[in-house]
PDB file of N, CA and C in Angstrom:
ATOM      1  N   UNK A   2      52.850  46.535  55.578  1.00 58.00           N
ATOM      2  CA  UNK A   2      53.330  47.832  55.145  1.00 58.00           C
ATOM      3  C   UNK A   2      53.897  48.616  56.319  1.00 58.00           C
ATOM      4  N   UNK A   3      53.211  48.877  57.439  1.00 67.00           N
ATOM      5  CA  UNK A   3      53.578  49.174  58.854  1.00 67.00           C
ATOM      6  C   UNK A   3      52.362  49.491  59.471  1.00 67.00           C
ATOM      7  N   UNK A   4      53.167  49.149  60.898  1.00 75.00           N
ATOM      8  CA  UNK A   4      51.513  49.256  62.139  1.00 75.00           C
ATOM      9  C   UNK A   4      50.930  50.037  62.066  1.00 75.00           C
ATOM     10  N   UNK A   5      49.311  49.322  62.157  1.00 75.00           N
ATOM     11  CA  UNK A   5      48.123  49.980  61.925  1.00 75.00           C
ATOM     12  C   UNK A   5      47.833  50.752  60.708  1.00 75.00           C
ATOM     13  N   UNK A   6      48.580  49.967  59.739  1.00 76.00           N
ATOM     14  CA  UNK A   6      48.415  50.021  58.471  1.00 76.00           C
ATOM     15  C   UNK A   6      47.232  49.372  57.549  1.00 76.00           C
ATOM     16  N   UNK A   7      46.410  49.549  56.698  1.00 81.00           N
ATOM     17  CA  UNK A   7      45.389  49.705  56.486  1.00 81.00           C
ATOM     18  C   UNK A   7      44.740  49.379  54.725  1.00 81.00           C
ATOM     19  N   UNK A   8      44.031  48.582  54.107  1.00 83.00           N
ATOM     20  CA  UNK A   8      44.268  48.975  52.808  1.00 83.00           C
ATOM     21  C   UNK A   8      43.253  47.791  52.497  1.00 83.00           C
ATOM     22  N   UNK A   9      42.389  48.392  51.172  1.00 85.00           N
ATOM     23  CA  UNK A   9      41.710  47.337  50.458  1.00 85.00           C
ATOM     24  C   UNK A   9      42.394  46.974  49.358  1.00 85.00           C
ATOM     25  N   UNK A  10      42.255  45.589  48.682  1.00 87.00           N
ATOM     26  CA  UNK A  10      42.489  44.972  47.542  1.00 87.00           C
ATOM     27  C   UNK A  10      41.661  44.089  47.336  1.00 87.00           C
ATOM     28  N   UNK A  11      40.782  44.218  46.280  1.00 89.00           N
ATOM     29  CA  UNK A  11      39.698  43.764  45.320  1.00 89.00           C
ATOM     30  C   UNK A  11      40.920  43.228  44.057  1.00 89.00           C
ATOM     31  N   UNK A  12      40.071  42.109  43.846  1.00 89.00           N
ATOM     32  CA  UNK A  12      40.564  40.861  42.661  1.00 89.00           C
ATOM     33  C   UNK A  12      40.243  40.212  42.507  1.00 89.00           C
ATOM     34  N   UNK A  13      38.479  39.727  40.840  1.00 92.00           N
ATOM     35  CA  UNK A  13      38.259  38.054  41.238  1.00 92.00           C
ATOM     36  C   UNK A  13      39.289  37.180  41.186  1.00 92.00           C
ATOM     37  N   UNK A  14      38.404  35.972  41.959  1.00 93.00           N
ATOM     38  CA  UNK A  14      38.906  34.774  42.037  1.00 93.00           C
ATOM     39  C   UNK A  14      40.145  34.655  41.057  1.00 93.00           C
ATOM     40  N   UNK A  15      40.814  33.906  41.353  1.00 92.00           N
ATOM     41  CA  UNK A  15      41.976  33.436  40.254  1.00 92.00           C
ATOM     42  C   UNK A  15      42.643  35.139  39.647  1.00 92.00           C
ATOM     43  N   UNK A  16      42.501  35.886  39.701  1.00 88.00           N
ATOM     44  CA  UNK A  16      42.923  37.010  38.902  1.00 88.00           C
ATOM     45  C   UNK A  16      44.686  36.623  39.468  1.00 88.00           C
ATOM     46  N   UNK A  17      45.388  37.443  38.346  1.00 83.00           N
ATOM     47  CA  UNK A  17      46.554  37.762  38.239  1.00 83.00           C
ATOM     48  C   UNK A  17      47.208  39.250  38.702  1.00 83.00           C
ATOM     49  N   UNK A  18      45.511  39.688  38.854  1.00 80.00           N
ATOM     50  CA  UNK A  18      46.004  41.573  38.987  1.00 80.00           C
ATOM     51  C   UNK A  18      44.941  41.771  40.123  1.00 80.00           C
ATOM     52  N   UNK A  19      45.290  42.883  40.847  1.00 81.00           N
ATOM     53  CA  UNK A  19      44.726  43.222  41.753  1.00 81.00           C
ATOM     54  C   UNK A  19      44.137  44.667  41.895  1.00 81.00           C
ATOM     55  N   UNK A  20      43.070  45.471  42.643  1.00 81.00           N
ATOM     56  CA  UNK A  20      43.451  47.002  42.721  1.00 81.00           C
ATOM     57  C   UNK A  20      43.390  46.982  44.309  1.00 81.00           C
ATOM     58  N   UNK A  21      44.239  48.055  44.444  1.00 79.00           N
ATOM     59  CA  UNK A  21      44.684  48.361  45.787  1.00 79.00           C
ATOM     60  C   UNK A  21      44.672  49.772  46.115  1.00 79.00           C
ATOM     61  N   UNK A  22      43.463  50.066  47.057  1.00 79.00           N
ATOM     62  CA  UNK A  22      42.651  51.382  47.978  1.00 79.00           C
ATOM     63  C   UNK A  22      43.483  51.534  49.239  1.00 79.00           C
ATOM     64  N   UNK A  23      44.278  52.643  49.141  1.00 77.00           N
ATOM     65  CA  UNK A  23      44.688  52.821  50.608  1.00 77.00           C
ATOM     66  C   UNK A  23      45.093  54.390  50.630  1.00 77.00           C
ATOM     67  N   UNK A  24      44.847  54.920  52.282  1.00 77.00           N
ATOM     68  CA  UNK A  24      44.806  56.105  52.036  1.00 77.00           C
ATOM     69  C   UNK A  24      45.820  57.071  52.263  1.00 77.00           C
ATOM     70  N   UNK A  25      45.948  58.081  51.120  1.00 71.00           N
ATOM     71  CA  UNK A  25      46.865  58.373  50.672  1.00 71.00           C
ATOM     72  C   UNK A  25      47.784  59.360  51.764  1.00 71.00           C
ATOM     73  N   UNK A  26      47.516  59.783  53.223  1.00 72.00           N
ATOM     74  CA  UNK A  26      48.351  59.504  54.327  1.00 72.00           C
ATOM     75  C   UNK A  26      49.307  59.031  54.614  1.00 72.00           C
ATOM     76  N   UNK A  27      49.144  57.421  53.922  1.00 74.00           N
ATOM     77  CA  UNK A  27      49.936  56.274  54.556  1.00 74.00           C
ATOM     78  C   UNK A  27      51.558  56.635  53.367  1.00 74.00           C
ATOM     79  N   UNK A  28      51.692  57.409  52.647  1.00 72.00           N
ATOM     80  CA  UNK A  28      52.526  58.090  51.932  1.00 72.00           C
ATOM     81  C   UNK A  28      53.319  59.550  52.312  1.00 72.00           C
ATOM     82  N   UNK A  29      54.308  59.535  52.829  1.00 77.00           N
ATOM     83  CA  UNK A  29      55.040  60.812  53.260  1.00 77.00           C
ATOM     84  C   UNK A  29      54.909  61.930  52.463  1.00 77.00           C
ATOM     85  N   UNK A  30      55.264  61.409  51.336  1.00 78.00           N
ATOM     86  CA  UNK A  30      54.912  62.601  50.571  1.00 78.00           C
ATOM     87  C   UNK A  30      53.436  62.799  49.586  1.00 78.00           C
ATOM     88  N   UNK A  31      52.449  62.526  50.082  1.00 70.00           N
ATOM     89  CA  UNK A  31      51.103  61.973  49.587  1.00 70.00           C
ATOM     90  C   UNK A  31      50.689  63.545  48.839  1.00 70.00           C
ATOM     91  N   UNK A  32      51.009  64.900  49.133  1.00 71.00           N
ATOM     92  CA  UNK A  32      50.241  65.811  48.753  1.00 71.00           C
ATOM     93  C   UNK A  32      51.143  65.853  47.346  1.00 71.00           C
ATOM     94  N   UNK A  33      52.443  65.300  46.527  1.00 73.00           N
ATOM     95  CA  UNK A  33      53.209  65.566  45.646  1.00 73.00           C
ATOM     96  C   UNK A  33      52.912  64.436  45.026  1.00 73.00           C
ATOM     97  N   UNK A  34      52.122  63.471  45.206  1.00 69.00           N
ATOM     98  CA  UNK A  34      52.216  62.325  44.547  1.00 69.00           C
ATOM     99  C   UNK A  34      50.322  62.432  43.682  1.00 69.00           C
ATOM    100  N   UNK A  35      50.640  61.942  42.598  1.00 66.00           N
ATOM    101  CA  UNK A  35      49.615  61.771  41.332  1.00 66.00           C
ATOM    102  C   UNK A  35      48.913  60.209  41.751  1.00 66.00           C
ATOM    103  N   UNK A  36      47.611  60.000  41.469  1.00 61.00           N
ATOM    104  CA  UNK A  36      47.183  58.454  41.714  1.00 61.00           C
ATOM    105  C   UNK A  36      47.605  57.812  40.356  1.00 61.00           C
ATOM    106  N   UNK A  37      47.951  56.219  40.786  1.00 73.00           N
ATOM    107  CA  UNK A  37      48.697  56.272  39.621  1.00 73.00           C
ATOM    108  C   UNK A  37      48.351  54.179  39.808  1.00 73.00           C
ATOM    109  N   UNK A  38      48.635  53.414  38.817  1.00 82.00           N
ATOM    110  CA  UNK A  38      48.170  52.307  38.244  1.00 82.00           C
ATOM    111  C   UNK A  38      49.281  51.630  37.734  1.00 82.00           C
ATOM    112  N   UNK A  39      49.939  50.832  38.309  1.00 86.00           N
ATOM    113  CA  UNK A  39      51.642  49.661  38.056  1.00 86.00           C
ATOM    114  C   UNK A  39      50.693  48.707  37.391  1.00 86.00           C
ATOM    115  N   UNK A  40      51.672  48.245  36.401  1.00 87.00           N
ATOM    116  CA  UNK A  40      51.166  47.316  35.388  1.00 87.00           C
ATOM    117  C   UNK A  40      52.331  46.295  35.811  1.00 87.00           C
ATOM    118  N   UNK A  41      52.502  45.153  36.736  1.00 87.00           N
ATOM    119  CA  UNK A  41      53.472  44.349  36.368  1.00 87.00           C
ATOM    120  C   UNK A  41      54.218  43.162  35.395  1.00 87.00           C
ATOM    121  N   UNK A  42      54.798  43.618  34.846  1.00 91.00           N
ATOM    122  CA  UNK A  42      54.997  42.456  33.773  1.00 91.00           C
ATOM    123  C   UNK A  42      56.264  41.317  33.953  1.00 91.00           C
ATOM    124  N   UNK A  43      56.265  40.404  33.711  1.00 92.00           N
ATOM    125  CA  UNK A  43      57.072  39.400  32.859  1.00 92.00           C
ATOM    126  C   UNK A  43      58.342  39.560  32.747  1.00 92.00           C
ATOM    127  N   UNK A  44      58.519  40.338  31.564  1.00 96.00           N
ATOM    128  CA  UNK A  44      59.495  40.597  30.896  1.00 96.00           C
ATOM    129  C   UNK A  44      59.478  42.213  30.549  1.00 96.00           C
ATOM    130  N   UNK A  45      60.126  42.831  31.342  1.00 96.00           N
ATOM    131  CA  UNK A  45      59.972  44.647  30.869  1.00 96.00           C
ATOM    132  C   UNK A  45      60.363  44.835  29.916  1.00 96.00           C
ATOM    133  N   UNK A  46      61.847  43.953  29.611  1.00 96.00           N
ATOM    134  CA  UNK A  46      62.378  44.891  28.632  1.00 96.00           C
ATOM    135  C   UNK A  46      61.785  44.760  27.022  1.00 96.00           C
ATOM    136  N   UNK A  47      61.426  43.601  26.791  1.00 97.00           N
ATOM    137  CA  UNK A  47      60.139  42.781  25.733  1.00 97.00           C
ATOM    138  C   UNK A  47      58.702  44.330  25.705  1.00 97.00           C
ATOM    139  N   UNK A  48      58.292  44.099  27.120  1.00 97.00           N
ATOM    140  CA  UNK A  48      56.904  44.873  26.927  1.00 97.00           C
ATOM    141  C   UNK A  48      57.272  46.596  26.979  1.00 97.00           C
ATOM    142  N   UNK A  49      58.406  46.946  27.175  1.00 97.00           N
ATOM    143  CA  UNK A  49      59.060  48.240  27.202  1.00 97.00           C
ATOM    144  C   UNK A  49      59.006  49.041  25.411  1.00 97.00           C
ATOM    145  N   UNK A  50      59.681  47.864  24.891  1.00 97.00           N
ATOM    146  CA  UNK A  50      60.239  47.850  23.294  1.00 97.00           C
ATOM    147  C   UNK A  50      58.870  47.556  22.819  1.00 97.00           C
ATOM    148  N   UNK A  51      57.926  46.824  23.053  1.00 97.00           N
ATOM    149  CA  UNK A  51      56.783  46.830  21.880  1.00 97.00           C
ATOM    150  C   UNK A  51      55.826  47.610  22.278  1.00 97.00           C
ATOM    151  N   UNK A  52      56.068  48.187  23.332  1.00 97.00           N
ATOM    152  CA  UNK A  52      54.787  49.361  23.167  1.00 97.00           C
ATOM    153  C   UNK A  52      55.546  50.714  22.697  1.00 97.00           C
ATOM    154  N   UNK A  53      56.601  51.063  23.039  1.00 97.00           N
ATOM    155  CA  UNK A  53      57.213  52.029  22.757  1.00 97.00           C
ATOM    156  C   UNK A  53      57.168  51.824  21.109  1.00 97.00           C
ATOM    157  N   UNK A  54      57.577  51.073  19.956  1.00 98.00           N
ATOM    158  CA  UNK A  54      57.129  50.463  19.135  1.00 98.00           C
ATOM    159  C   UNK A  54      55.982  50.489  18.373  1.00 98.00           C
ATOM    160  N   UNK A  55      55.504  51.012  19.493  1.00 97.00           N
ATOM    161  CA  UNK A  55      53.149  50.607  18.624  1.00 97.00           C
ATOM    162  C   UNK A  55      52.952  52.470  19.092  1.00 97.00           C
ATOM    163  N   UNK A  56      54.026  53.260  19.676  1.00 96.00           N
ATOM    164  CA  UNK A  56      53.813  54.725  19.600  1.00 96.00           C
ATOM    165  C   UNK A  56      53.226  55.008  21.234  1.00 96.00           C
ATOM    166  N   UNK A  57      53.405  54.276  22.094  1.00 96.00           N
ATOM    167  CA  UNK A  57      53.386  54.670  23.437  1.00 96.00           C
ATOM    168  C   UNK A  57      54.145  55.723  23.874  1.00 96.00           C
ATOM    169  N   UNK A  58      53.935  56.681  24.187  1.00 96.00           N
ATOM    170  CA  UNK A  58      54.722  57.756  25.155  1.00 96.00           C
ATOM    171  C   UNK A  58      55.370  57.613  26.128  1.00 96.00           C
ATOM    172  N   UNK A  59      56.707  57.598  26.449  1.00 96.00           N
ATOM    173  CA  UNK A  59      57.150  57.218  27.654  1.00 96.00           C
ATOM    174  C   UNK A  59      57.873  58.137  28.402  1.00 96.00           C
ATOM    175  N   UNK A  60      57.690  58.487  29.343  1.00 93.00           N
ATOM    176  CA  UNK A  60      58.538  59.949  30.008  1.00 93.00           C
ATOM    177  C   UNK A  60      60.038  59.595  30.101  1.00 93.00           C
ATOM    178  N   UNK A  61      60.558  58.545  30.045  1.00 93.00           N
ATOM    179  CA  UNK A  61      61.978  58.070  30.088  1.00 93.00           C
ATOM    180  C   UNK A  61      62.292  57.031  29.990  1.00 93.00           C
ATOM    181  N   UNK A  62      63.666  56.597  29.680  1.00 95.00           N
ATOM    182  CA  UNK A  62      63.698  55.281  29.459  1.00 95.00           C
ATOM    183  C   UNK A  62      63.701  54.215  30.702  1.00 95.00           C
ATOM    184  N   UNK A  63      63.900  52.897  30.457  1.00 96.00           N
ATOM    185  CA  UNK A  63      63.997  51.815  31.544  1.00 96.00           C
ATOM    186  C   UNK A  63      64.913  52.535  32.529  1.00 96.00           C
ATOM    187  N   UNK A  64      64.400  52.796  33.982  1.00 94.00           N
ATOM    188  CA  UNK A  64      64.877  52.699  35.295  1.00 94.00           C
ATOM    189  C   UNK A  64      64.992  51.569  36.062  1.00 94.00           C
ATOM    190  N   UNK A  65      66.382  51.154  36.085  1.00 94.00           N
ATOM    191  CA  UNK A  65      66.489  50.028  36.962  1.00 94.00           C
ATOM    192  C   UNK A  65      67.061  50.313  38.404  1.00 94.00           C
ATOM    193  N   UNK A  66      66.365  49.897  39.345  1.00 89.00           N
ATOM    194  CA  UNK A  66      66.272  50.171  40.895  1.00 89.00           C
ATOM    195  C   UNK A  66      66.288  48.806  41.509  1.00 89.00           C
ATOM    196  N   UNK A  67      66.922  48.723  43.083  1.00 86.00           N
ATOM    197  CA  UNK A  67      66.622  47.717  43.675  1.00 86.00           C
ATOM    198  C   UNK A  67      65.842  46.783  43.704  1.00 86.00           C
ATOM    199  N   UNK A  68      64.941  47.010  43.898  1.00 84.00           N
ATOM    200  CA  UNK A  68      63.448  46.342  43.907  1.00 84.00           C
ATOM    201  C   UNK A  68      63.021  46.423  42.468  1.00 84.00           C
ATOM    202  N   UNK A  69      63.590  46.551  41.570  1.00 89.00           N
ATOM    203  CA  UNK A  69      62.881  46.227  39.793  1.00 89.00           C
ATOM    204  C   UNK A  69      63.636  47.419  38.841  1.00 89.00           C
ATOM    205  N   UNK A  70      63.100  47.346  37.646  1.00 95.00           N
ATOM    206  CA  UNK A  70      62.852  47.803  36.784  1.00 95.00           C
ATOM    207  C   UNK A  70      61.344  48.325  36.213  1.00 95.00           C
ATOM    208  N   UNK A  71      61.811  49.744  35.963  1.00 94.00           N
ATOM    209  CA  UNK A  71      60.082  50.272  36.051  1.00 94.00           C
ATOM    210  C   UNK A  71      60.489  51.137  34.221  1.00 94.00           C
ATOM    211  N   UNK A  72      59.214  52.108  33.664  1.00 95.00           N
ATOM    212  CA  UNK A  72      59.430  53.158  33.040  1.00 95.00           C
ATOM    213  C   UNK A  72      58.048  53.845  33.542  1.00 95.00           C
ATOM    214  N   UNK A  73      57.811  54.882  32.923  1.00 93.00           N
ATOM    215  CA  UNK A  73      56.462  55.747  33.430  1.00 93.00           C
ATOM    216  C   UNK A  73      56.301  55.647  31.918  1.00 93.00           C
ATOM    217  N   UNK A  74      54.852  55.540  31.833  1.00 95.00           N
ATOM    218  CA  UNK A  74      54.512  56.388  29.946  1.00 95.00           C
ATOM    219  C   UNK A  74      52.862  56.790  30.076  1.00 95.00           C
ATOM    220  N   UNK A  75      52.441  57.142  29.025  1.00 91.00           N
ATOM    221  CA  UNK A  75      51.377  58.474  29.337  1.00 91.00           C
ATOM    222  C   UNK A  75      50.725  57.773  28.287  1.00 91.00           C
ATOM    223  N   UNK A  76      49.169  58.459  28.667  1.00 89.00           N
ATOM    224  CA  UNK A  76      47.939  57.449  27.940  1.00 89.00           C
ATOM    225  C   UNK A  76      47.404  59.122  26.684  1.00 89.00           C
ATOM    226  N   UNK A  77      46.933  58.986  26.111  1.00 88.00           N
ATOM    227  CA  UNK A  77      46.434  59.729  24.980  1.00 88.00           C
ATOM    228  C   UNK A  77      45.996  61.153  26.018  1.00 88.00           C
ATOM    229  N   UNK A  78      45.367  60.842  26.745  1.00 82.00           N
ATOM    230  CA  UNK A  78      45.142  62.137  27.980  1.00 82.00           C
ATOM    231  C   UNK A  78      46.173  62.787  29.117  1.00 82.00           C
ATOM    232  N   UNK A  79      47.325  62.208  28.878  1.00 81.00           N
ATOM    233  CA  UNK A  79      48.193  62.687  29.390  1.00 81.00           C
ATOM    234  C   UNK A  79      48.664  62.234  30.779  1.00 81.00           C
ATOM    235  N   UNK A  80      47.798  61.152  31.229  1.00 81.00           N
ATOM    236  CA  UNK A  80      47.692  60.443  32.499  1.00 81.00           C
ATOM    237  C   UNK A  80      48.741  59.459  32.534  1.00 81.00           C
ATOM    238  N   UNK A  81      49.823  59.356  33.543  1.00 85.00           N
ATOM    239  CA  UNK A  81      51.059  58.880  33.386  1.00 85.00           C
ATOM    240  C   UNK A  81      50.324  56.858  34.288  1.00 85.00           C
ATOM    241  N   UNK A  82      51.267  56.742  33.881  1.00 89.00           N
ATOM    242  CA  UNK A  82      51.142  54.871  34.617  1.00 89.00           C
ATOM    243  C   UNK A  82      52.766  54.492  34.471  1.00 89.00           C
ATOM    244  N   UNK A  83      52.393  53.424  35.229  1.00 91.00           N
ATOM    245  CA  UNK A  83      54.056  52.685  35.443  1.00 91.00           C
ATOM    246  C   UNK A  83      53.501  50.939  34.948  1.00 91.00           C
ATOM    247  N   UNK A  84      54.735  50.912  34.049  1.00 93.00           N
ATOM    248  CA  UNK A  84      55.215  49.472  33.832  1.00 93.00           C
ATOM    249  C   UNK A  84      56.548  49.283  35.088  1.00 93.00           C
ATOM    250  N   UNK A  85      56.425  47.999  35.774  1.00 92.00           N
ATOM    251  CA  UNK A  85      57.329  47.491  36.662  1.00 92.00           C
ATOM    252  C   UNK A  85      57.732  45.952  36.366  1.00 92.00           C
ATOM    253  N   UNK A  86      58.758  45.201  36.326  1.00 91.00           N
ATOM    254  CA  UNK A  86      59.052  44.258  35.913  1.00 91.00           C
ATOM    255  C   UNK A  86      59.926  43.442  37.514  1.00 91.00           C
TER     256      UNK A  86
END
């Protein structure tokens, strides 16, 4: 990430997913930023359309960027997450 950079990631064995502890410093703009949980998938535009579909909330549609394709969408409490593809 860069020197003297720092960070846990917990994942059993064999897992596909990981969580990743690092402190929120290591982010320029860390006091504007929400903690937040990337779901990576497969196929976005598939898992984009069937949750949006089953009544998922999504703050906007598919953003496609260099490094991927993401959307943000919001859980029954209002707590935002990212799908990234």
């Amino acid at each position: 990430m860069m020197p003297g950079a720092s960070w846990l990631e917990v994942a059993p064995k064999g897992a596909e997913s990981a969580l990743v502890l690092y402190p929120k410093s290591m982010m320029k703009n860390w006091a504007e930023l929400k903690p937040s949980i990337v779901f990576v998938c497969d196929d976005i535009e598939k898992t984009y359309e069937t949750m949006k579909a089953n009544g998922v909330a999504f703050e906007g549609e598919l953003q496609k960027m260099q490094w991927g394709t993401f959307a943000t969408f919001l859980d029954e409490d209002g707590n935002s997450f990212l799908i990234k593809g």
